CSV table of C-alpha atoms in Angstrom, one decimal:
chain,number,residue,atom,x,y,z
C,1,MET,CA,0.0,0.0,0.0
C,2,SER,CA,1.7,3.2,-1.2
C,3,VAL,CA,0.1,6.4,0.3
C,4,ASP,CA,1.0,10.1,0.5
C,5,LEU,CA,-1.6,12.6,1.6
C,6,HIS,CA,0.1,16.0,1.5
C,7,MET,CA,1.4,17.7,-1.6
C,8,HIS,CA,0.9,21.0,-3.4
C,9,THR,CA,0.4,22.2,-7.0
C,10,ASN,CA,0.8,25.6,-8.6
C,11,CYS,CA,-2.8,26.4,-7.6
C,12,SER,CA,-1.2,27.5,-4.3
C,13,ASP,CA,2.6,27.5,-3.6
C,14,GLY,CA,3.7,24.3,-5.5
C,15,GLU,CA,5.7,24.3,-8.7
C,16,LEU,CA,3.8,21.7,-10.7
C,17,SER,CA,0.4,21.8,-12.4
C,18,PRO,CA,-2.2,19.3,-11.2
C,19,LYS,CA,-1.5,17.3,-14.4
C,20,GLU,CA,2.2,17.3,-13.8
C,21,LEU,CA,1.9,16.3,-10.2
C,22,VAL,CA,-0.4,13.4,-11.0
C,23,GLN,CA,2.1,12.2,-13.6
C,24,LEU,CA,4.8,12.3,-10.9
C,25,ILE,CA,2.5,10.5,-8.5
C,26,VAL,CA,2.0,7.7,-11.1
C,27,GLN,CA,5.7,7.5,-11.7
C,28,GLN,CA,6.2,7.1,-7.9
C,29,GLY,CA,3.8,4.2,-7.8
C,30,LEU,CA,1.3,5.7,-5.4
C,31,ARG,CA,-2.1,4.0,-4.9
C,32,TYR,CA,-3.7,6.7,-2.7
C,33,PHE,CA,-2.9,10.4,-2.7
C,34,SER,CA,-4.2,13.8,-1.8
C,35,ILE,CA,-3.5,17.3,-3.3
C,36,SER,CA,-3.7,19.6,-0.3
C,37,ASP,CA,-3.2,23.1,-1.6
C,38,HIS,CA,-3.5,26.1,0.8
C,39,ASP,CA,-7.0,27.5,1.1
C,40,THR,CA,-8.0,26.4,-2.4
C,41,LEU,CA,-9.7,23.5,-4.1
C,42,ALA,CA,-8.8,24.8,-7.6
C,43,ALA,CA,-6.8,21.7,-8.5
C,44,TYR,CA,-9.9,19.6,-8.2
C,45,GLU,CA,-11.5,21.4,-11.1
C,46,THR,CA,-9.2,19.4,-13.5
C,47,VAL,CA,-7.3,16.7,-11.6
C,48,GLN,CA,-9.9,13.9,-12.0
C,49,GLN,CA,-9.3,13.7,-15.7
C,50,PHE,CA,-5.6,12.9,-15.1
C,51,VAL,CA,-6.0,10.2,-12.4
C,52,PRO,CA,-5.7,6.7,-14.0
C,53,SER,CA,-7.7,3.7,-12.9
C,54,GLY,CA,-6.2,1.9,-9.9
C,55,VAL,CA,-5.2,5.2,-8.3
C,56,THR,CA,-7.5,7.0,-5.8
C,57,CYS,CA,-7.3,10.7,-5.1
C,58,ILE,CA,-8.8,11.8,-1.8
C,59,PRO,CA,-9.9,15.4,-2.1
C,60,ALA,CA,-8.1,17.6,0.5
C,61,MET,CA,-7.2,21.1,1.4
C,62,GLU,CA,-4.7,22.7,3.9
C,63,PHE,CA,-6.4,25.4,6.0
C,64,ASN,CA,-4.0,28.1,7.2
C,65,THR,CA,-5.4,29.1,10.6
C,66,ASP,CA,-4.7,31.8,13.2
C,67,GLY,CA,-3.7,30.8,16.7
C,68,PRO,CA,-2.8,32.7,19.8
C,69,ASN,CA,0.9,32.0,19.2
C,70,GLY,CA,1.1,31.5,15.4
C,71,GLU,CA,-0.4,29.9,12.3
C,72,LEU,CA,-1.5,26.2,12.7
C,73,HIS,CA,-2.2,24.3,9.5
C,74,ILE,CA,-5.2,22.0,9.5
C,75,LEU,CA,-5.6,19.4,6.7
C,76,GLY,CA,-9.1,18.5,5.6
C,77,TYR,CA,-9.6,15.1,3.9
C,78,GLY,CA,-12.5,13.5,2.1
C,79,LEU,CA,-14.0,16.8,1.5
C,80,ASP,CA,-17.1,17.3,-0.6
C,81,VAL,CA,-15.6,19.8,-3.0
C,82,THR,CA,-19.1,20.8,-4.2
C,83,TYR,CA,-20.2,21.9,-0.7
C,84,GLN,CA,-21.2,25.5,-1.2
C,85,PRO,CA,-20.0,27.0,2.2
C,86,LEU,CA,-16.6,25.5,1.6
C,87,GLN,CA,-16.4,27.0,-1.9
C,88,GLN,CA,-17.5,30.3,-0.4
C,89,TYR,CA,-14.7,30.0,2.2
C,90,CYS,CA,-12.2,29.4,-0.6
C,91,ASP,CA,-13.5,32.5,-2.5
C,92,MET,CA,-13.2,34.6,0.6
C,93,ARG,CA,-9.7,33.5,1.3
C,94,ARG,CA,-8.7,34.1,-2.3
C,95,ASN,CA,-10.0,37.7,-2.1
C,96,GLU,CA,-8.3,38.3,1.2
C,97,ARG,CA,-5.0,37.0,-0.1
C,98,TRP,CA,-5.2,39.3,-3.2
C,99,PHE,CA,-5.8,42.3,-0.9
C,100,TRP,CA,-3.0,41.1,1.4
C,101,ALA,CA,-0.6,40.7,-1.6
C,102,GLU,CA,-1.4,44.2,-2.8
C,103,LYS,CA,-0.3,45.6,0.6
C,104,ILE,CA,2.9,43.6,0.4
C,105,VAL,CA,3.6,44.9,-3.1
C,106,GLU,CA,3.0,48.5,-1.9
C,107,GLN,CA,5.4,47.9,1.0
C,108,LEU,CA,8.0,46.6,-1.4
C,109,GLN,CA,7.5,49.6,-3.7
C,110,SER,CA,8.0,51.9,-0.8
C,111,PHE,CA,11.4,50.3,-0.2
C,112,GLY,CA,12.4,50.9,-3.9
C,113,TYR,CA,11.5,47.6,-5.5
C,114,ALA,CA,9.8,48.2,-8.8
C,115,ILE,CA,7.6,45.2,-8.5
C,116,ASP,CA,4.3,45.1,-10.5
C,117,LEU,CA,1.2,43.9,-8.8
C,118,LYS,CA,-0.3,42.7,-12.1
C,119,ALA,CA,2.8,40.5,-12.7
C,120,VAL,CA,2.3,38.9,-9.3
C,121,GLN,CA,-1.3,38.3,-10.1
C,122,ARG,CA,-0.5,36.7,-13.4
C,123,ARG,CA,1.8,34.2,-11.6
C,124,ALA,CA,-1.2,33.2,-9.5
C,125,ALA,CA,-3.2,32.7,-12.7
C,126,GLY,CA,-6.3,34.0,-11.2
C,127,GLY,CA,-6.1,31.7,-8.2
C,128,ILE,CA,-4.8,32.1,-4.7
C,129,ILE,CA,-1.7,34.3,-4.1
C,130,VAL,CA,1.0,33.1,-1.9
C,131,ARG,CA,4.3,34.7,-0.9
C,132,THR,CA,6.1,32.4,-3.3
C,133,HIS,CA,4.5,34.2,-6.2
C,134,ILE,CA,5.9,37.5,-4.9
C,135,ALA,CA,9.3,36.0,-4.3
C,136,ASP,CA,9.4,34.6,-7.8
C,137,GLU,CA,8.5,37.9,-9.3
C,138,LEU,CA,11.3,39.6,-7.3
C,139,VAL,CA,13.8,37.1,-8.7
C,140,ALA,CA,12.4,37.5,-12.3
C,141,MET,CA,12.9,41.3,-12.1
C,142,GLY,CA,16.5,40.8,-10.9
C,143,ALA,CA,16.0,42.1,-7.3
C,144,PHE,CA,17.2,38.8,-5.8
C,145,THR,CA,19.1,35.8,-7.2
C,146,THR,CA,17.0,33.2,-5.5
C,147,ARG,CA,13.5,32.7,-4.0
C,148,GLU,CA,15.1,31.8,-0.7
C,149,LEU,CA,17.1,35.1,-0.6
C,150,ALA,CA,13.9,37.1,-1.3
C,151,PHE,CA,12.1,35.4,1.6
C,152,GLU,CA,15.0,35.8,4.0
C,153,THR,CA,15.5,39.5,3.1
C,154,VAL,CA,12.0,40.9,2.8
C,155,LEU,CA,9.2,38.3,2.9
C,156,LYS,CA,9.6,36.0,5.8
C,157,LYS,CA,7.6,36.6,9.0
C,158,GLY,CA,9.2,39.6,10.7
C,159,ALA,CA,11.0,40.8,7.6
C,160,PRO,CA,10.4,44.4,6.3
C,161,ALA,CA,7.7,43.5,3.8
C,162,SER,CA,6.0,40.9,6.0
C,163,ILE,CA,2.3,41.8,6.6
C,164,PRO,CA,0.2,39.6,8.9
C,165,ARG,CA,-2.7,37.7,7.3
C,166,LYS,CA,-5.7,36.9,9.3
C,167,GLY,CA,-7.2,33.4,8.8
C,168,ALA,CA,-9.9,31.2,10.4
C,169,THR,CA,-9.3,29.8,13.8
C,170,SER,CA,-8.4,26.1,14.1
C,171,ALA,CA,-11.8,25.5,15.6
C,172,GLU,CA,-13.5,27.2,12.6
C,173,ALA,CA,-11.5,25.2,10.1
C,174,ILE,CA,-12.2,21.9,11.9
C,175,GLN,CA,-15.9,22.7,11.9
C,176,MET,CA,-15.9,23.6,8.2
C,177,ILE,CA,-14.1,20.3,7.4
C,178,HIS,CA,-16.6,18.3,9.3
C,179,ASP,CA,-19.5,20.2,7.7
C,180,ALA,CA,-18.0,19.4,4.3
C,181,GLY,CA,-18.1,15.7,5.2
C,182,GLY,CA,-14.4,15.4,5.9
C,183,LEU,CA,-11.8,14.5,8.6
C,184,ALA,CA,-9.5,17.1,10.1
C,185,VAL,CA,-5.8,16.4,10.7
C,186,LEU,CA,-3.2,18.6,12.4
C,187,ALA,CA,-0.4,19.1,9.8
C,188,HIS,CA,3.3,18.7,10.6
C,189,PRO,CA,3.1,19.2,14.4
C,190,GLY,CA,6.8,18.8,14.8
C,191,ILE,CA,7.9,21.8,12.8
C,192,TYR,CA,6.1,24.7,14.4
C,193,GLN,CA,8.4,27.3,16.0
C,194,PHE,CA,5.9,28.3,18.6
C,195,PRO,CA,4.1,26.5,21.4
C,196,PHE,CA,0.5,25.2,20.9
C,197,ASP,CA,-1.9,23.3,23.1
C,198,ILE,CA,-2.7,19.9,21.6
C,199,ASP,CA,-5.3,19.4,24.2
C,200,THR,CA,-7.2,22.4,22.9
C,201,VAL,CA,-6.9,21.2,19.3
C,202,VAL,CA,-8.3,17.8,20.3
C,203,GLN,CA,-11.1,19.4,22.2
C,204,GLU,CA,-11.9,21.4,19.0
C,205,GLY,CA,-12.5,18.1,17.3
C,206,ILE,CA,-9.3,17.2,15.4
C,207,ASP,CA,-9.6,13.7,14.0
C,208,GLY,CA,-5.9,12.9,13.4
C,209,ILE,CA,-2.3,14.0,13.4
C,210,GLU,CA,0.2,14.0,10.5
C,211,VAL,CA,2.6,11.8,12.4
C,212,TYR,CA,4.6,10.6,9.5
C,213,TYR,CA,6.0,13.7,7.9
C,214,ALA,CA,9.0,14.5,5.7
C,215,LEU,CA,10.7,16.9,8.1
C,216,HIS,CA,10.0,15.0,11.3
C,217,SER,CA,12.9,13.4,13.0
C,218,PRO,CA,12.5,9.8,14.3
C,219,ALA,CA,12.1,11.2,17.8
C,220,GLU,CA,9.4,13.6,16.6
C,221,THR,CA,7.6,10.9,14.8
C,222,GLU,CA,7.6,8.7,17.8
C,223,LYS,CA,6.4,11.5,20.1
C,224,TRP,CA,3.4,12.4,17.9
C,225,LYS,CA,2.6,8.7,17.4
C,226,GLN,CA,2.3,8.4,21.1
C,227,VAL,CA,0.2,11.6,21.3
C,228,ALA,CA,-2.2,10.2,18.6
C,229,GLN,CA,-2.5,6.9,20.5
C,230,HIS,CA,-3.1,8.7,23.7
C,231,TYR,CA,-6.1,10.6,22.3
C,232,SER,CA,-7.2,7.6,20.1
C,233,ILE,CA,-7.1,9.7,16.9
C,234,TYR,CA,-5.9,8.8,13.4
C,235,MET,CA,-2.3,9.0,12.0
C,236,THR,CA,-1.5,10.2,8.5
C,237,VAL,CA,1.5,10.4,6.2
C,238,GLY,CA,2.6,13.3,4.0
C,239,CYS,CA,5.7,14.5,2.2
C,240,ASP,CA,4.5,18.1,1.7
C,241,PHE,CA,6.1,18.1,-1.7
C,242,HIS,CA,6.1,21.6,-3.3
C,243,GLY,CA,8.4,21.0,-6.3
C,244,HIS,CA,11.8,19.8,-7.2
C,245,THR,CA,13.5,23.1,-6.5
C,246,SER,CA,11.4,24.1,-3.5
C,247,LYS,CA,12.2,24.0,0.2
C,248,ASN,CA,10.1,20.8,0.4
C,249,PRO,CA,11.5,18.7,-2.5
C,250,GLN,CA,11.0,15.2,-0.9
C,251,LEU,CA,9.2,13.2,-3.5
C,252,PRO,CA,5.7,11.8,-3.0
C,253,GLY,CA,5.6,8.3,-1.5
C,254,THR,CA,9.1,8.5,0.1
C,255,VAL,CA,8.1,9.1,3.7
C,256,PRO,CA,8.3,5.9,5.8
C,257,TYR,CA,5.1,5.1,7.8
C,258,GLN,CA,3.4,2.4,9.8
C,259,GLU,CA,1.1,0.9,7.3
C,260,GLU,CA,-1.6,-0.4,9.7
C,261,ALA,CA,-1.9,3.0,11.4
C,262,VAL,CA,-2.4,4.9,8.1
C,263,ARG,CA,-4.7,2.1,6.8
C,264,GLN,CA,-7.1,2.8,9.6
C,265,PHE,CA,-7.4,6.5,8.5
C,266,LEU,CA,-7.8,5.4,4.8
C,267,GLN,CA,-10.5,2.9,5.7
C,268,GLU,CA,-12.5,5.6,7.5
C,269,ILE,CA,-12.2,8.1,4.6
C,270,LEU,CA,-13.1,5.5,2.0
C,271,THR,CA,-16.1,4.4,4.0
C,272,LYS,CA,-17.3,7.9,4.2
C,273,LYS,CA,-16.8,8.2,0.4
C,274,ASN,CA,-17.3,12.0,0.4
C,275,GLY,CA,-15.9,13.3,-2.9
C,276,VAL,CA,-13.4,10.4,-3.2
C,277,LEU,CA,-12.3,10.0,-6.8
C,278,LEU,CA,-12.5,6.3,-7.5
């Protein structure tokens, strides 16, 4: 059983199109996968036509949420992508991000960077704007030699052009996921650079934890496995692939995981059958 439930396309901050990512997934021999773009379901407008028989795509989305100490990411799986309130949520987040990107561009322009907002918008192709689009435009115009340098110098949190972006709370995201027929999973718990209360997240209704994650150390994996067992919630696996030249280049299907643990989550999702592409 080959499974990977966390990866991104260029509908958010990934490098590959939905078609290109599915081609890579097939090359990697995955049987079950999810595209989990940030705050958008745009990939699911086209991805079904590229998924071959024998491969199952479980519709998913990564919700960027606001917490008291920082931004938690909540993964929603088995979502009904036609659920109107979820579509409205995505539209709202898209509009908020466009306004947010405009403010960042204005800030950069005030520092002397001749960056064009319309060029950034073109990179987003009418979809959701992420900081990667802004960084890539800064590189294209010659302001920086690499995307990483642009982030480090002006775009990362706390940098001169960093502007806070308000999102839903984790409780609101979890409720939306459940309303859309899905299961909610706390993404990559071992990489947050701020404290958060797992008891609170569990009380809010989280269904699982992304225990098996590309950037988790063996000790972190074991820690979060024990946490999931303690609360009797599901465990999932994800590489968080963003592209071959991104900061998350680990290929789909290459994160080790305990098959039986992940199988229990898959069985629940496939039983619910909400929006699963069979």
